[in-house]
PDB file of C-alpha atoms in Angstrom:
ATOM      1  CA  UNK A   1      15.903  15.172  28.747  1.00 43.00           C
ATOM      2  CA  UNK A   2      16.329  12.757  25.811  1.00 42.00           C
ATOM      3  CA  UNK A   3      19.048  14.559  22.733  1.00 46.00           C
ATOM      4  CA  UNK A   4      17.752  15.059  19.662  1.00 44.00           C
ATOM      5  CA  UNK A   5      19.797  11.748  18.391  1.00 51.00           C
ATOM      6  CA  UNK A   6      18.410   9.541  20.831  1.00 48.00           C
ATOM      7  CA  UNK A   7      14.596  10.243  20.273  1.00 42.00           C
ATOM      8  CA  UNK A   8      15.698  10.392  15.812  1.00 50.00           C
ATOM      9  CA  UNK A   9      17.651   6.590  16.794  1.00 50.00           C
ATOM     10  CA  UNK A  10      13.865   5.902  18.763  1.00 47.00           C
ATOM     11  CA  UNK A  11      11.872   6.716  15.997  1.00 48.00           C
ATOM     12  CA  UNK A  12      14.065   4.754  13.662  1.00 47.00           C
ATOM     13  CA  UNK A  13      13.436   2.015  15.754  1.00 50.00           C
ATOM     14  CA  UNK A  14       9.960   2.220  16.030  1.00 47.00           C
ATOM     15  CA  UNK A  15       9.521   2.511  12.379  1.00 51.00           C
ATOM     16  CA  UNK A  16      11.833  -0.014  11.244  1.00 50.00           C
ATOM     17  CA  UNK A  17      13.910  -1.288   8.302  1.00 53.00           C
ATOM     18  CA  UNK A  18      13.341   0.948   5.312  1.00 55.00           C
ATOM     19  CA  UNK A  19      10.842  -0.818   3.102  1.00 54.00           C
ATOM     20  CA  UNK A  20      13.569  -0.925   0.082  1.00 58.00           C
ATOM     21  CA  UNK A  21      12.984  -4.741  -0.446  1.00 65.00           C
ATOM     22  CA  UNK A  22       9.250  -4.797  -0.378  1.00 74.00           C
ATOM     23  CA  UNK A  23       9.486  -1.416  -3.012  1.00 76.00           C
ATOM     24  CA  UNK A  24      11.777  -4.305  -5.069  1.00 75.00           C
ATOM     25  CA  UNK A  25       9.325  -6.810  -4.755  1.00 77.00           C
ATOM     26  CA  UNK A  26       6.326  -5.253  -5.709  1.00 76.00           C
ATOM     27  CA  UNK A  27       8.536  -3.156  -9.197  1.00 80.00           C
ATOM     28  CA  UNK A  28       9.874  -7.365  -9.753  1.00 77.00           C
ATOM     29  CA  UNK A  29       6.043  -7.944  -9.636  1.00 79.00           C
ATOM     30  CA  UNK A  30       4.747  -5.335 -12.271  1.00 84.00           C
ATOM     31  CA  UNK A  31       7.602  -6.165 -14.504  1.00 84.00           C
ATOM     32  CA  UNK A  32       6.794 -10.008 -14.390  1.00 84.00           C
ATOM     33  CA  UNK A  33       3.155  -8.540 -15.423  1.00 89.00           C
ATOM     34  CA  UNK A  34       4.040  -6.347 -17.804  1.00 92.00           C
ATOM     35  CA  UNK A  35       6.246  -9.653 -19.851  1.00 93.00           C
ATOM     36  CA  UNK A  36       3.415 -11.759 -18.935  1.00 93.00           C
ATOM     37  CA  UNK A  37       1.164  -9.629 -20.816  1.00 94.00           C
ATOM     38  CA  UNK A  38       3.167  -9.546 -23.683  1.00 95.00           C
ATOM     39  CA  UNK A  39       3.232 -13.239 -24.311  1.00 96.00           C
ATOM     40  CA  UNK A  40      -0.394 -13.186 -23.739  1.00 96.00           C
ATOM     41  CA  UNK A  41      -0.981 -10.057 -26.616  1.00 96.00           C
ATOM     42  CA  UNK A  42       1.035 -12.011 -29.263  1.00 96.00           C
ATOM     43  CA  UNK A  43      -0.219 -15.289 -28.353  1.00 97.00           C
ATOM     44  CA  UNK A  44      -3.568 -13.743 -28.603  1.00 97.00           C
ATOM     45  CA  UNK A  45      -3.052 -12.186 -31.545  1.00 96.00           C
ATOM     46  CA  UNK A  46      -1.565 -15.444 -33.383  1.00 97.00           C
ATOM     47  CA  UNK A  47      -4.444 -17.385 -32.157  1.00 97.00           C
ATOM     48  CA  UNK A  48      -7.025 -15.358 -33.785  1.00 96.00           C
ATOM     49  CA  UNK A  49      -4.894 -15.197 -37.069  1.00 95.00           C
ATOM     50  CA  UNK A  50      -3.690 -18.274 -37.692  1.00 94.00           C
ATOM     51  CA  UNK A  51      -5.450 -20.656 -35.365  1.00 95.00           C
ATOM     52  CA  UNK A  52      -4.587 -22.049 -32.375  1.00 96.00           C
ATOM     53  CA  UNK A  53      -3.389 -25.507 -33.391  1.00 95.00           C
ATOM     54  CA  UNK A  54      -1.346 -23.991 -36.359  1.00 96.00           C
ATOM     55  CA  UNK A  55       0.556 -21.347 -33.881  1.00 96.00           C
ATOM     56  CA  UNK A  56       3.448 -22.928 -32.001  1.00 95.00           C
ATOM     57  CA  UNK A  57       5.366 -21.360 -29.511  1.00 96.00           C
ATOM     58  CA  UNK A  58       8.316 -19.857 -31.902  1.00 96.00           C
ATOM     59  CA  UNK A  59       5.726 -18.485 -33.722  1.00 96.00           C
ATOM     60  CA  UNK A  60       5.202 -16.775 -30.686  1.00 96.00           C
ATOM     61  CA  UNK A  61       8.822 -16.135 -29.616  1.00 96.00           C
ATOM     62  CA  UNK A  62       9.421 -14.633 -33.491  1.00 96.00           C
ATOM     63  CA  UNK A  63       6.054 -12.004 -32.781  1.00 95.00           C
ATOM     64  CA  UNK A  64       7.786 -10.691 -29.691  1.00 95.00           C
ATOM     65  CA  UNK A  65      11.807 -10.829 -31.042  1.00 94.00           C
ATOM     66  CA  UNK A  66      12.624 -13.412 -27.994  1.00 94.00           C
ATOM     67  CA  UNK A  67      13.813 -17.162 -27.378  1.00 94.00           C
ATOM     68  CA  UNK A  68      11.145 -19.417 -26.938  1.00 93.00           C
ATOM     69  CA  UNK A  69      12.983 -20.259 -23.798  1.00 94.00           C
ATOM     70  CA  UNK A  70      12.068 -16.600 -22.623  1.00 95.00           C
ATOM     71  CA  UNK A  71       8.364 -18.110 -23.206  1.00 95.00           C
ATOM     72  CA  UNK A  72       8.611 -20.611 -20.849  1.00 94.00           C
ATOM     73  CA  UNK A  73      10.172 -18.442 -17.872  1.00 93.00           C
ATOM     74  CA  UNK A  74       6.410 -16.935 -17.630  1.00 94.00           C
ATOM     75  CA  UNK A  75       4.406 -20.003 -18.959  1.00 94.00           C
ATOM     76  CA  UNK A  76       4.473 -23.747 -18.706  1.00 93.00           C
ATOM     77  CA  UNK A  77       3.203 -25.022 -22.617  1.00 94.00           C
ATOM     78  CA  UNK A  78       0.899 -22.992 -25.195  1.00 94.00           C
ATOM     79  CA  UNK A  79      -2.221 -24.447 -23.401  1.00 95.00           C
ATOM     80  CA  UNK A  80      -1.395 -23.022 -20.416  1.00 95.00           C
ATOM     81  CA  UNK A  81      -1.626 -19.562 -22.533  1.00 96.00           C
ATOM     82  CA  UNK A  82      -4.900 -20.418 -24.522  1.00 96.00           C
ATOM     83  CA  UNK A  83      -6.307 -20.931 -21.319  1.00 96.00           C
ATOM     84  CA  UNK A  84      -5.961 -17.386 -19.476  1.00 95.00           C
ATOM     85  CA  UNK A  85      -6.819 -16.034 -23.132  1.00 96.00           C
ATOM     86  CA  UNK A  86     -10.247 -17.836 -22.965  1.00 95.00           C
ATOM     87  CA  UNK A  87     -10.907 -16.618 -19.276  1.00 95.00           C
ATOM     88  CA  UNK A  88     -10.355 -13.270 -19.580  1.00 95.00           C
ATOM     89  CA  UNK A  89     -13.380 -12.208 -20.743  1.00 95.00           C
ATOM     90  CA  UNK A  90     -15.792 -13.885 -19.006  1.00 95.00           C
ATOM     91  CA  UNK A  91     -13.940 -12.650 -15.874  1.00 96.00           C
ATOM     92  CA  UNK A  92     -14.468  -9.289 -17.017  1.00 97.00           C
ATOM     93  CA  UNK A  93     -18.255  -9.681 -17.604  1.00 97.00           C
ATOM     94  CA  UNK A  94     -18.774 -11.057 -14.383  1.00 98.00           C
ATOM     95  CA  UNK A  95     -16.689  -8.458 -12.762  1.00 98.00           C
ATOM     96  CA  UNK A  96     -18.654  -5.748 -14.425  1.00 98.00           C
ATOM     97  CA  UNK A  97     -22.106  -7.407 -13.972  1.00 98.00           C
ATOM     98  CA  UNK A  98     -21.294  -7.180 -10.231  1.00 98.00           C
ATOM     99  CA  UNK A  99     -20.570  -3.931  -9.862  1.00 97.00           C
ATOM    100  CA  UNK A 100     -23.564  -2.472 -11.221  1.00 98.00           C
ATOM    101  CA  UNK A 101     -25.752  -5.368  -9.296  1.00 97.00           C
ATOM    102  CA  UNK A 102     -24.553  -3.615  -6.312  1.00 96.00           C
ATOM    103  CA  UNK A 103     -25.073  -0.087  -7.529  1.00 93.00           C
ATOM    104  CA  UNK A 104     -28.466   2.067  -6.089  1.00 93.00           C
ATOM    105  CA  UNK A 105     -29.953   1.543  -9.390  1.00 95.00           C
ATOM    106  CA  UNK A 106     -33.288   0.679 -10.247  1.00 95.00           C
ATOM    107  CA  UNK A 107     -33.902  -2.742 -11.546  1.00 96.00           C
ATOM    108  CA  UNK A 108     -34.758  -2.200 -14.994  1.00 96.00           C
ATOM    109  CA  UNK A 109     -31.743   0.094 -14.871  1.00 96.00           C
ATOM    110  CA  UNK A 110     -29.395  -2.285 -13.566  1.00 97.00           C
ATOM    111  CA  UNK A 111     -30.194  -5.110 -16.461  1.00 97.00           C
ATOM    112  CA  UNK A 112     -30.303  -1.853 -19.084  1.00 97.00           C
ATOM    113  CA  UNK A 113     -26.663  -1.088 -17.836  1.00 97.00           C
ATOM    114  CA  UNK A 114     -25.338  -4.902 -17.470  1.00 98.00           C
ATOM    115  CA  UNK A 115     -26.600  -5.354 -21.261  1.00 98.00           C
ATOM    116  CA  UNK A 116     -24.937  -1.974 -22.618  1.00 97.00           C
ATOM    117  CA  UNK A 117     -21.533  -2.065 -20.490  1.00 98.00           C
ATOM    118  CA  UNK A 118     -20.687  -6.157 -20.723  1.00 98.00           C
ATOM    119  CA  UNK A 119     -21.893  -5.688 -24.808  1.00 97.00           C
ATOM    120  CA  UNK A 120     -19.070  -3.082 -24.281  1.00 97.00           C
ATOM    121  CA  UNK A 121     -16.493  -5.379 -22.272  1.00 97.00           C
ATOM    122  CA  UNK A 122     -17.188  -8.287 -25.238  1.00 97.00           C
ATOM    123  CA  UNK A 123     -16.389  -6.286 -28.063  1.00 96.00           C
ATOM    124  CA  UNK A 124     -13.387  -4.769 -26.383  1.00 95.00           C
ATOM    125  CA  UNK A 125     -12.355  -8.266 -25.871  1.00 96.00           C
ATOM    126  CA  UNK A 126     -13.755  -9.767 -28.888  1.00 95.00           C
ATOM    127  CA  UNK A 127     -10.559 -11.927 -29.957  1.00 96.00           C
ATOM    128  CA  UNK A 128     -10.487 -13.154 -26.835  1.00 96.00           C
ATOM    129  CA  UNK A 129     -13.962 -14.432 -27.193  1.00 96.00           C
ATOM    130  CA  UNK A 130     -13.535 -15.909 -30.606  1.00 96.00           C
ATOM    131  CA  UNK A 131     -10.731 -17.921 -29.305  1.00 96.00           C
ATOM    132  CA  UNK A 132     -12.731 -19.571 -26.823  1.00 96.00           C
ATOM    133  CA  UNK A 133     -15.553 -20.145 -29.013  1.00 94.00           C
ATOM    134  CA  UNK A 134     -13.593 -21.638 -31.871  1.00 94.00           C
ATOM    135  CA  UNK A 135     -11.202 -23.260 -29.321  1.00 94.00           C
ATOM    136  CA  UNK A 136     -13.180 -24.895 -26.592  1.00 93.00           C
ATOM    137  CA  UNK A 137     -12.147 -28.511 -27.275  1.00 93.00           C
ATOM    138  CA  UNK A 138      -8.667 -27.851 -27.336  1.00 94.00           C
ATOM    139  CA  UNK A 139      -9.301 -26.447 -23.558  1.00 94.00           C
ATOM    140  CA  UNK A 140      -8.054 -28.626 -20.483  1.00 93.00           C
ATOM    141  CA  UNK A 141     -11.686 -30.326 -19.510  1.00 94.00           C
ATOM    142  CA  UNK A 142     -11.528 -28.266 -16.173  1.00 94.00           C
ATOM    143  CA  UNK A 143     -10.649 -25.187 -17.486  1.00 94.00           C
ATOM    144  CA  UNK A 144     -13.349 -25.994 -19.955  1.00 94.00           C
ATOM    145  CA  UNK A 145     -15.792 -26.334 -17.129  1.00 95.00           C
ATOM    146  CA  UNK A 146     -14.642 -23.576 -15.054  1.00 95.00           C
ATOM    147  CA  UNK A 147     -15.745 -21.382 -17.939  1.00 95.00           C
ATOM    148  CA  UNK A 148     -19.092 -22.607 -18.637  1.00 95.00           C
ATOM    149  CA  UNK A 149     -20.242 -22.810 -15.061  1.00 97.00           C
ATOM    150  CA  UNK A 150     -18.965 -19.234 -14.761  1.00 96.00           C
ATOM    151  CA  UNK A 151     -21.012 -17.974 -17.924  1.00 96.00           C
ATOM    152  CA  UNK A 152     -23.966 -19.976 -16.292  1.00 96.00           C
ATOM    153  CA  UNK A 153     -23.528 -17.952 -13.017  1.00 97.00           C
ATOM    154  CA  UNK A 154     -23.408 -14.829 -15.697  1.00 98.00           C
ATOM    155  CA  UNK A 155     -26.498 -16.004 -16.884  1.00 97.00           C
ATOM    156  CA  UNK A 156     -28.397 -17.369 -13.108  1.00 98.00           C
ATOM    157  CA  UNK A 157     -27.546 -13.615 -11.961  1.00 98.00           C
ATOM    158  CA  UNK A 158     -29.377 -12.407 -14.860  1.00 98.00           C
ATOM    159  CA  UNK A 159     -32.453 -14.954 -14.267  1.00 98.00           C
ATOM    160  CA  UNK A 160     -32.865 -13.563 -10.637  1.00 97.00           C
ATOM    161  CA  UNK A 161     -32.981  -9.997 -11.696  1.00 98.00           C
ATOM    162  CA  UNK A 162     -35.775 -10.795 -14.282  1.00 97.00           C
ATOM    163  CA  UNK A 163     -37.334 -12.669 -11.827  1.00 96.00           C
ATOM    164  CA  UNK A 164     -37.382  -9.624  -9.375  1.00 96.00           C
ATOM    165  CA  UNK A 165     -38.586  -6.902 -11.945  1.00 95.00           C
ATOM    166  CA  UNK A 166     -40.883  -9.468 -13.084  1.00 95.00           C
ATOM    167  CA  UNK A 167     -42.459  -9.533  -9.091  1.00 94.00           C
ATOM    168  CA  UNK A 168     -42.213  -5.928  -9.196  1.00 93.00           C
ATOM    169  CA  UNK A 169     -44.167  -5.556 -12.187  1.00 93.00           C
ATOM    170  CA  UNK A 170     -41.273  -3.915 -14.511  1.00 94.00           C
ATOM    171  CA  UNK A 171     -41.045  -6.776 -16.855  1.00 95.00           C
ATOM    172  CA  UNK A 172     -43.314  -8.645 -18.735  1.00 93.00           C
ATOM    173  CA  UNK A 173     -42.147 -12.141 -20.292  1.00 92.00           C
ATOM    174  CA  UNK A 174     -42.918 -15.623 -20.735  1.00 91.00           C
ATOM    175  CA  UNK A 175     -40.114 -17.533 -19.103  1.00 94.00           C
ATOM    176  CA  UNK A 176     -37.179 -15.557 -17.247  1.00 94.00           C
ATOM    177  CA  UNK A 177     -34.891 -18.795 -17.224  1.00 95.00           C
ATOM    178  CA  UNK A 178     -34.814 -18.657 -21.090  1.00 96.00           C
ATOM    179  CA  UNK A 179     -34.941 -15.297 -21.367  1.00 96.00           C
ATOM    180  CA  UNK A 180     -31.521 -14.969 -19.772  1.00 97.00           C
ATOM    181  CA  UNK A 181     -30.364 -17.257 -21.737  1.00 96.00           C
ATOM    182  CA  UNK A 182     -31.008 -15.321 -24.584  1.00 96.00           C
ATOM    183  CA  UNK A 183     -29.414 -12.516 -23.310  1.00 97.00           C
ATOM    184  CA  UNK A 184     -26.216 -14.326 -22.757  1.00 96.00           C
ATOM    185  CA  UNK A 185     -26.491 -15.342 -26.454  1.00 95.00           C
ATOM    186  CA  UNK A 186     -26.994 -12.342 -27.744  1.00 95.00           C
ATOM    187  CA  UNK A 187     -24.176 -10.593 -26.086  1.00 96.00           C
ATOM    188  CA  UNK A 188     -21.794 -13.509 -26.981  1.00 95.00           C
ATOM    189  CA  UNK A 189     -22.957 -13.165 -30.589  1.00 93.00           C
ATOM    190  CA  UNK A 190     -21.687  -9.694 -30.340  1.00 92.00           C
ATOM    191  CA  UNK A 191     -17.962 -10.951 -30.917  1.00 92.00           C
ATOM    192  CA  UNK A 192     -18.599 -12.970 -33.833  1.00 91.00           C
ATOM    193  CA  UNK A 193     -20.324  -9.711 -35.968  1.00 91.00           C
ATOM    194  CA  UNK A 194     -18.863  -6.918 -34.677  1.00 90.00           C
ATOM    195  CA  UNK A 195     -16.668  -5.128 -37.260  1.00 86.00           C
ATOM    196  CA  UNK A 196     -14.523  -1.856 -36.711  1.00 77.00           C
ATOM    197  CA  UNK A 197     -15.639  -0.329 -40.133  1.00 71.00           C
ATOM    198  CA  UNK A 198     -16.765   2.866 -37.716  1.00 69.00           C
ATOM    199  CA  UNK A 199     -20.416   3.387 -38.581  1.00 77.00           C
ATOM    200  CA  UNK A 200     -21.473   2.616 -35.219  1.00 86.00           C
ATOM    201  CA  UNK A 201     -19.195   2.821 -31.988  1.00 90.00           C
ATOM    202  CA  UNK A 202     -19.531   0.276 -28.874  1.00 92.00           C
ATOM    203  CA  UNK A 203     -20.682   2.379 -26.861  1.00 93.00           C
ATOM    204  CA  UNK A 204     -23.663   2.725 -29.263  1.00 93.00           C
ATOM    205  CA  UNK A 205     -24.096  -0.680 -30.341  1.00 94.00           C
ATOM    206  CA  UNK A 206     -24.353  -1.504 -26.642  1.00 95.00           C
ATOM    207  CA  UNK A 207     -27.193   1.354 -25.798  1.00 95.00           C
ATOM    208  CA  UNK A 208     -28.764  -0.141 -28.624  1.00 94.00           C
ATOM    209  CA  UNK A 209     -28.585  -4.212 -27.742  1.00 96.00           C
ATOM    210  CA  UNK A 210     -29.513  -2.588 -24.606  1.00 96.00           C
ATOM    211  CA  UNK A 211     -33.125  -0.967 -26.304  1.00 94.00           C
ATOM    212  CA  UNK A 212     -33.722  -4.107 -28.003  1.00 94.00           C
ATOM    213  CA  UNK A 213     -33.272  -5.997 -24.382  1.00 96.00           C
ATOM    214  CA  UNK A 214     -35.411  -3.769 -22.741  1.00 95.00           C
ATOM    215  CA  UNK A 215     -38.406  -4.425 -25.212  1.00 93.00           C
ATOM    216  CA  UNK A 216     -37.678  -7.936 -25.219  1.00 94.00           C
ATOM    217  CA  UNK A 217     -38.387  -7.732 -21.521  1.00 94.00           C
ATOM    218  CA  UNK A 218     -41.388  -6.123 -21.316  1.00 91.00           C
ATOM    219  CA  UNK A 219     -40.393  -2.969 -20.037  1.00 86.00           C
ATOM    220  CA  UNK A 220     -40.951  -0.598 -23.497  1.00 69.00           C
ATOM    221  CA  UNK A 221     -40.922   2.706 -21.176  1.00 63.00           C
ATOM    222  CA  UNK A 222     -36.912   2.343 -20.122  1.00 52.00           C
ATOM    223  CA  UNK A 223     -34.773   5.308 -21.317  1.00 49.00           C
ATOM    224  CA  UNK A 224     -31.284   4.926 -20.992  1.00 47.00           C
ATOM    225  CA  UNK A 225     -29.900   5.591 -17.027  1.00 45.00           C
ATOM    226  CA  UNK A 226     -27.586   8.233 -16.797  1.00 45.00           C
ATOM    227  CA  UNK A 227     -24.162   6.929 -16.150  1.00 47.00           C
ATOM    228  CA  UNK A 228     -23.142   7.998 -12.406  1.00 43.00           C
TER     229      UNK A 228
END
């Protein structure tokens, strides 16, 4: 019969080294985040103040209270840092546009809830959006096109849903190709006059872009779809 310290020793074994260094790892990881994230907020911020070509990087190092040489532990130049500003948002549309296309929802209700949640995600990232708007030519050409040809698969998504509901009978319009085009527009737009003067929250003013989609569509009977 084995002793109690040989099968604790076997057991050891079979479980191996304690995980200590991959624990380390992964806390070096979040805190390399967390000061990435940082840069990015007051780089942000500076951006949509003063301008992108007028911010330089000490600007930046005198926001956070750090040497610009702490900058450039986390990030090459201040292109490399206008660039994930600009793609942030976009990546969040997309990322919510996705989830809901592969929710159980109806088709009217899936473009109602893309229109009213990414409205949402744009406002919430509405600096972010300005930058890139007001910005685009000081881009590197290939981030430049890596963001267009994802708002055009933003916008081709929408297209085939219109196309569906308009095959299923739920929508009624001239030209679905255009039509999500304008959608796209609109949303964008959404960063350019939203003000926080609190008359109307985002979650309202996206129910209500949402309304004014669902008309434009065609589909005048929609009521909102109860969030799941």
């Amino acid at each position: 019969m084995e002793s109690a310290n040989s099968v604790g020793t076997c057991d050891r074994q079979l479980e191996g080294p304690p995980r200590v260094p991959s624990q380390r790892s992964a806390l070096k990881g979040e805190v390399i985040a967390l000061k990435r994230k940082r840069i990015v907020d007051a780089a942000r911020r500076l951006f949509y103040e003063k301008g992108y070509e007028r911010t330089t990087l000490d600007d930046i190092a005198a926001r956070l209270e750090v040497t610009k040489q702490f900058i450039y532990s986390y990030y090459k130049n201040k292109t490399e840092l206008l660039h994930e500003i600009s793609m942030q948002c976009i990546g969040e549309c997309l990322k919510t546009q996705s989830r809901i296309l592969a929710g159980k929802l109806s088709i009217p209700e899936k473009l109602a809830r893309i229109v009213d949640e990414v409205a949402q995600v744009i406002i919430s990232y509405q600096a972010h959006t300005i930058i890139y708007l007001r910005e685009e030519m000081n881009l590197d050409p290939e981030i430049a096109r890596t963001i267009r040809e994802e708002r055009n698969e933003f916008d081709h998504r929408t297209m085939k849903l219109l196309k569906e509901g308009m095959r299923n009978g739920d929508f009624h319009m001239v030209d679905e190709r255009i039509t999500a085009r304008c959608i796209g527009g609109m949303l964008v737009w959404c960063a350019l006059w939203y003000r926080d003067l609190g008359v109307l929250a985002p979650t309202a003013i996206g129910q209500l872009i949402s309304q004014n989609v669902m008309r434009m569509v065609g589909h005048h009977e929609y009521k909102t779809a109860k969030k799941k």
